[in-house]
PDB file of C-alpha atoms in Angstrom:
ATOM      1  CA  MET A   1       9.019  26.990 -30.243  1.00 58.00           C
ATOM      2  CA  GLU A   2      10.805  25.678 -27.301  1.00 63.00           C
ATOM      3  CA  LYS A   3      13.310  23.415 -28.142  1.00 70.00           C
ATOM      4  CA  PRO A   4      13.860  20.546 -26.515  1.00 73.00           C
ATOM      5  CA  PRO A   5      16.028  19.392 -23.758  1.00 74.00           C
ATOM      6  CA  ARG A   6      19.416  19.035 -24.781  1.00 80.00           C
ATOM      7  CA  THR A   7      20.377  15.029 -23.691  1.00 87.00           C
ATOM      8  CA  VAL A   8      22.869  15.069 -21.125  1.00 87.00           C
ATOM      9  CA  ASP A   9      24.998  11.890 -20.813  1.00 92.00           C
ATOM     10  CA  LEU A  10      24.826   9.568 -18.203  1.00 95.00           C
ATOM     11  CA  ASP A  11      26.707   6.669 -16.906  1.00 96.00           C
ATOM     12  CA  GLU A  12      25.490   3.225 -14.960  1.00 97.00           C
ATOM     13  CA  PHE A  13      26.423   5.622 -11.911  1.00 97.00           C
ATOM     14  CA  ASP A  14      24.004   9.186 -12.722  1.00 97.00           C
ATOM     15  CA  HIS A  15      21.385   6.263 -13.211  1.00 97.00           C
ATOM     16  CA  ARG A  16      21.804   5.223  -9.635  1.00 97.00           C
ATOM     17  CA  ILE A  17      21.871   8.098  -8.479  1.00 97.00           C
ATOM     18  CA  VAL A  18      18.576   8.850  -9.962  1.00 96.00           C
ATOM     19  CA  ALA A  19      16.769   5.718  -9.972  1.00 96.00           C
ATOM     20  CA  ALA A  20      17.773   6.278  -6.152  1.00 96.00           C
ATOM     21  CA  LEU A  21      17.292   9.387  -4.696  1.00 96.00           C
ATOM     22  CA  VAL A  22      13.482   9.052  -7.440  1.00 92.00           C
ATOM     23  CA  GLU A  23      12.681   6.604  -4.246  1.00 91.00           C
ATOM     24  CA  ASP A  24      13.572   8.174  -1.488  1.00 93.00           C
ATOM     25  CA  ALA A  25      15.082  12.013  -2.427  1.00 93.00           C
ATOM     26  CA  ARG A  26      14.823  12.526   1.488  1.00 94.00           C
ATOM     27  CA  MET A  27      18.340  10.294   1.969  1.00 95.00           C
ATOM     28  CA  THR A  28      21.537  11.755   2.657  1.00 96.00           C
ATOM     29  CA  VAL A  29      24.161  11.828   0.333  1.00 97.00           C
ATOM     30  CA  THR A  30      26.412   9.125   2.594  1.00 97.00           C
ATOM     31  CA  ASP A  31      22.842   6.969   2.324  1.00 97.00           C
ATOM     32  CA  LEU A  32      22.503   7.134  -1.252  1.00 97.00           C
ATOM     33  CA  ALA A  33      26.492   7.806  -1.400  1.00 97.00           C
ATOM     34  CA  ARG A  34      26.717   3.690  -0.198  1.00 97.00           C
ATOM     35  CA  ARG A  35      23.615   2.273  -1.996  1.00 97.00           C
ATOM     36  CA  ILE A  36      25.045   3.841  -5.390  1.00 96.00           C
ATOM     37  CA  GLY A  37      28.770   2.271  -4.298  1.00 96.00           C
ATOM     38  CA  LEU A  38      31.247   5.210  -4.660  1.00 97.00           C
ATOM     39  CA  SER A  39      32.390   7.209  -2.575  1.00 97.00           C
ATOM     40  CA  LYS A  40      30.950  10.519  -0.478  1.00 97.00           C
ATOM     41  CA  SER A  41      32.757  12.997  -2.758  1.00 97.00           C
ATOM     42  CA  PRO A  42      32.081  11.329  -5.923  1.00 97.00           C
ATOM     43  CA  THR A  43      29.075  11.228  -5.401  1.00 97.00           C
ATOM     44  CA  GLN A  44      28.415  15.331  -4.029  1.00 97.00           C
ATOM     45  CA  ALA A  45      29.739  16.032  -7.230  1.00 97.00           C
ATOM     46  CA  ARG A  46      27.757  13.741  -9.412  1.00 97.00           C
ATOM     47  CA  LEU A  47      25.081  15.090  -7.548  1.00 97.00           C
ATOM     48  CA  ARG A  48      25.603  18.759  -8.164  1.00 97.00           C
ATOM     49  CA  ARG A  49      26.591  17.821 -11.803  1.00 96.00           C
ATOM     50  CA  LEU A  50      22.592  16.808 -12.174  1.00 97.00           C
ATOM     51  CA  ILE A  51      21.264  19.191 -10.437  1.00 96.00           C
ATOM     52  CA  ALA A  52      23.922  22.177 -12.506  1.00 95.00           C
ATOM     53  CA  THR A  53      22.423  20.754 -16.051  1.00 94.00           C
ATOM     54  CA  GLY A  54      18.868  19.982 -14.728  1.00 94.00           C
ATOM     55  CA  VAL A  55      18.335  15.724 -15.023  1.00 96.00           C
ATOM     56  CA  ILE A  56      17.559  16.793 -10.992  1.00 96.00           C
ATOM     57  CA  ARG A  57      15.041  19.191 -11.614  1.00 94.00           C
ATOM     58  CA  GLY A  58      14.165  19.748  -7.901  1.00 94.00           C
ATOM     59  CA  PHE A  59      13.291  17.878  -4.946  1.00 92.00           C
ATOM     60  CA  ARG A  60       9.248  18.160  -3.764  1.00 88.00           C
ATOM     61  CA  ALA A  61       7.351  16.019  -0.949  1.00 88.00           C
ATOM     62  CA  ILE A  62       4.679  13.596  -2.428  1.00 87.00           C
ATOM     63  CA  VAL A  63       0.735  14.848  -0.274  1.00 89.00           C
ATOM     64  CA  ASP A  64      -2.309  12.217  -1.020  1.00 91.00           C
ATOM     65  CA  PRO A  65      -4.798  14.485  -2.704  1.00 91.00           C
ATOM     66  CA  ALA A  66      -7.609  12.592  -1.285  1.00 90.00           C
ATOM     67  CA  ARG A  67      -6.427  13.072   2.794  1.00 94.00           C
ATOM     68  CA  LEU A  68      -6.826  16.905   1.552  1.00 94.00           C
ATOM     69  CA  GLY A  69      -9.825  16.541   0.166  1.00 95.00           C
ATOM     70  CA  LEU A  70      -8.626  16.462  -3.796  1.00 95.00           C
ATOM     71  CA  ASP A  71      -9.720  12.838  -4.670  1.00 93.00           C
ATOM     72  CA  HIS A  72     -11.229  14.340  -7.524  1.00 97.00           C
ATOM     73  CA  VAL A  73     -10.185  13.850 -11.046  1.00 97.00           C
ATOM     74  CA  ALA A  74     -11.157  14.428 -14.642  1.00 98.00           C
ATOM     75  CA  PHE A  75      -9.422  14.522 -17.917  1.00 98.00           C
ATOM     76  CA  ALA A  76     -10.766  17.702 -20.505  1.00 98.00           C
ATOM     77  CA  GLU A  77      -9.607  17.462 -24.508  1.00 98.00           C
ATOM     78  CA  VAL A  78      -9.880  21.178 -25.154  1.00 98.00           C
ATOM     79  CA  LYS A  79     -10.160  22.174 -28.920  1.00 98.00           C
ATOM     80  CA  LEU A  80      -8.766  25.115 -29.699  1.00 98.00           C
ATOM     81  CA  SER A  81     -10.273  27.660 -32.715  1.00 98.00           C
ATOM     82  CA  ASP A  82      -6.624  29.276 -33.342  1.00 98.00           C
ATOM     83  CA  THR A  83      -3.596  26.895 -33.356  1.00 97.00           C
ATOM     84  CA  ARG A  84      -0.983  29.290 -34.649  1.00 97.00           C
ATOM     85  CA  GLU A  85       1.461  29.574 -32.700  1.00 97.00           C
ATOM     86  CA  ALA A  86       0.594  32.457 -31.199  1.00 98.00           C
ATOM     87  CA  ALA A  87      -2.153  31.382 -29.734  1.00 98.00           C
ATOM     88  CA  LEU A  88      -0.641  28.275 -28.306  1.00 98.00           C
ATOM     89  CA  ARG A  89       1.439  30.581 -26.664  1.00 98.00           C
ATOM     90  CA  ASP A  90      -0.922  32.392 -25.461  1.00 98.00           C
ATOM     91  CA  PHE A  91      -3.088  29.191 -24.448  1.00 98.00           C
ATOM     92  CA  ASN A  92       0.155  27.603 -22.896  1.00 98.00           C
ATOM     93  CA  ALA A  93       0.436  31.081 -20.538  1.00 98.00           C
ATOM     94  CA  ALA A  94      -2.838  30.945 -19.218  1.00 98.00           C
ATOM     95  CA  VAL A  95      -3.236  27.108 -18.424  1.00 98.00           C
ATOM     96  CA  ARG A  96      -0.379  28.158 -16.416  1.00 98.00           C
ATOM     97  CA  ARG A  97      -1.942  30.428 -14.568  1.00 98.00           C
ATOM     98  CA  ILE A  98      -4.451  27.796 -13.359  1.00 98.00           C
ATOM     99  CA  PRO A  99      -3.866  25.589  -9.528  1.00 97.00           C
ATOM    100  CA  GLU A 100      -7.015  23.278 -10.508  1.00 98.00           C
ATOM    101  CA  VAL A 101      -5.771  21.906 -13.712  1.00 98.00           C
ATOM    102  CA  GLU A 102      -2.357  19.378 -12.450  1.00 97.00           C
ATOM    103  CA  GLU A 103      -0.759  17.950 -16.084  1.00 97.00           C
ATOM    104  CA  CYS A 104      -1.582  19.095 -19.830  1.00 98.00           C
ATOM    105  CA  HIS A 105      -0.365  18.213 -23.186  1.00 98.00           C
ATOM    106  CA  MET A 106      -0.219  19.213 -25.940  1.00 98.00           C
ATOM    107  CA  ILE A 107      -2.594  16.013 -28.277  1.00 97.00           C
ATOM    108  CA  ALA A 108      -2.187  15.031 -32.146  1.00 97.00           C
ATOM    109  CA  SER A 109      -6.096  14.183 -31.881  1.00 96.00           C
ATOM    110  CA  SER A 110      -8.845  15.037 -33.340  1.00 97.00           C
ATOM    111  CA  PHE A 111      -8.653  17.542 -30.415  1.00 98.00           C
ATOM    112  CA  ASP A 112      -5.285  19.892 -29.203  1.00 98.00           C
ATOM    113  CA  TYR A 113      -5.050  19.660 -25.472  1.00 98.00           C
ATOM    114  CA  LEU A 114      -5.409  17.056 -22.766  1.00 98.00           C
ATOM    115  CA  LEU A 115      -5.519  18.855 -18.275  1.00 98.00           C
ATOM    116  CA  LYS A 116      -6.063  16.547 -15.824  1.00 98.00           C
ATOM    117  CA  VAL A 117      -7.607  18.089 -13.259  1.00 98.00           C
ATOM    118  CA  ARG A 118      -7.799  17.475  -9.619  1.00 98.00           C
ATOM    119  CA  THR A 119     -10.020  19.412  -7.394  1.00 98.00           C
ATOM    120  CA  ALA A 120     -12.528  18.589  -4.255  1.00 97.00           C
ATOM    121  CA  ASP A 121     -16.515  16.716  -5.830  1.00 97.00           C
ATOM    122  CA  ILE A 122     -17.537  17.159  -8.722  1.00 98.00           C
ATOM    123  CA  ARG A 123     -19.244  20.667  -8.487  1.00 98.00           C
ATOM    124  CA  ARG A 124     -15.839  22.205  -8.259  1.00 98.00           C
ATOM    125  CA  TYR A 125     -14.799  21.221 -11.501  1.00 98.00           C
ATOM    126  CA  ARG A 126     -18.134  22.140 -12.721  1.00 98.00           C
ATOM    127  CA  ILE A 127     -16.758  25.477 -11.570  1.00 98.00           C
ATOM    128  CA  VAL A 128     -13.342  25.044 -12.395  1.00 98.00           C
ATOM    129  CA  LEU A 129     -14.271  23.934 -16.390  1.00 98.00           C
ATOM    130  CA  GLY A 130     -17.589  27.106 -16.811  1.00 97.00           C
ATOM    131  CA  GLU A 131     -15.276  30.057 -15.118  1.00 98.00           C
ATOM    132  CA  LYS A 132     -11.378  28.831 -15.805  1.00 98.00           C
ATOM    133  CA  ILE A 133     -11.019  26.128 -18.477  1.00 98.00           C
ATOM    134  CA  SER A 134     -13.413  27.587 -21.419  1.00 98.00           C
ATOM    135  CA  SER A 135     -12.604  30.865 -20.631  1.00 97.00           C
ATOM    136  CA  LEU A 136      -8.893  30.262 -21.310  1.00 98.00           C
ATOM    137  CA  PRO A 137      -8.001  31.504 -24.911  1.00 98.00           C
ATOM    138  CA  HIS A 138      -8.756  30.612 -27.563  1.00 98.00           C
ATOM    139  CA  VAL A 139     -11.017  27.295 -26.443  1.00 98.00           C
ATOM    140  CA  GLU A 140     -13.637  26.621 -29.311  1.00 98.00           C
ATOM    141  CA  SER A 141     -14.984  23.221 -26.673  1.00 98.00           C
ATOM    142  CA  THR A 142     -13.890  21.345 -24.618  1.00 98.00           C
ATOM    143  CA  SER A 143     -15.227  17.209 -22.835  1.00 98.00           C
ATOM    144  CA  THR A 144     -14.621  15.748 -20.194  1.00 98.00           C
ATOM    145  CA  PHE A 145     -13.876  12.343 -19.232  1.00 98.00           C
ATOM    146  CA  VAL A 146     -13.951  11.722 -14.989  1.00 98.00           C
ATOM    147  CA  ALA A 147     -11.783   9.106 -13.490  1.00 97.00           C
ATOM    148  CA  MET A 148     -13.274   6.291 -11.685  1.00 96.00           C
ATOM    149  CA  GLU A 149      -9.835   5.352  -9.802  1.00 93.00           C
ATOM    150  CA  THR A 150      -5.916   5.718 -10.287  1.00 90.00           C
ATOM    151  CA  VAL A 151      -4.970   2.423 -10.579  1.00 93.00           C
ATOM    152  CA  LYS A 152      -0.968   3.794 -11.539  1.00 90.00           C
ATOM    153  CA  GLU A 153      -0.538   7.895 -11.212  1.00 86.00           C
ATOM    154  CA  ARG A 154       3.850   8.626 -11.135  1.00 77.00           C
ATOM    155  CA  GLY A 155       4.829   9.732  -7.575  1.00 63.00           C
ATOM    156  CA  GLY A 156       2.131   8.170  -5.639  1.00 54.00           C
TER     157      GLY A 156
END
């Protein structure tokens, strides 16, 4: 089992940097420094440290899935036939290779995993479920819930 990441001690300025970059990661270091109330050099040093320690894992574009024709969201409950450590590792590695699976969470419930799956439509979801998700290692059963509307989504 993976060890949880080590917590990093952050002060008020570090938290301000993170909050500002979550809101707008494209701002210049000069603008960031002005926004958090420090000069440019210490802001750059703090930013480098936040990246080096893994607090900031990267920067990316936030796209509108609907404009890409990917506005069908389904959540799939997955129950495994084997939940020993090796089986979990096999499942985890395989599910990471399915591009339509946006999120995968191990759940403490009557099922083992909850997957967020994004596709163009229900027909494409059915193919992903039947050909990819159902054939993942140790999958015993699945159950699907289709999202009718996204009310809140991080990064959106």
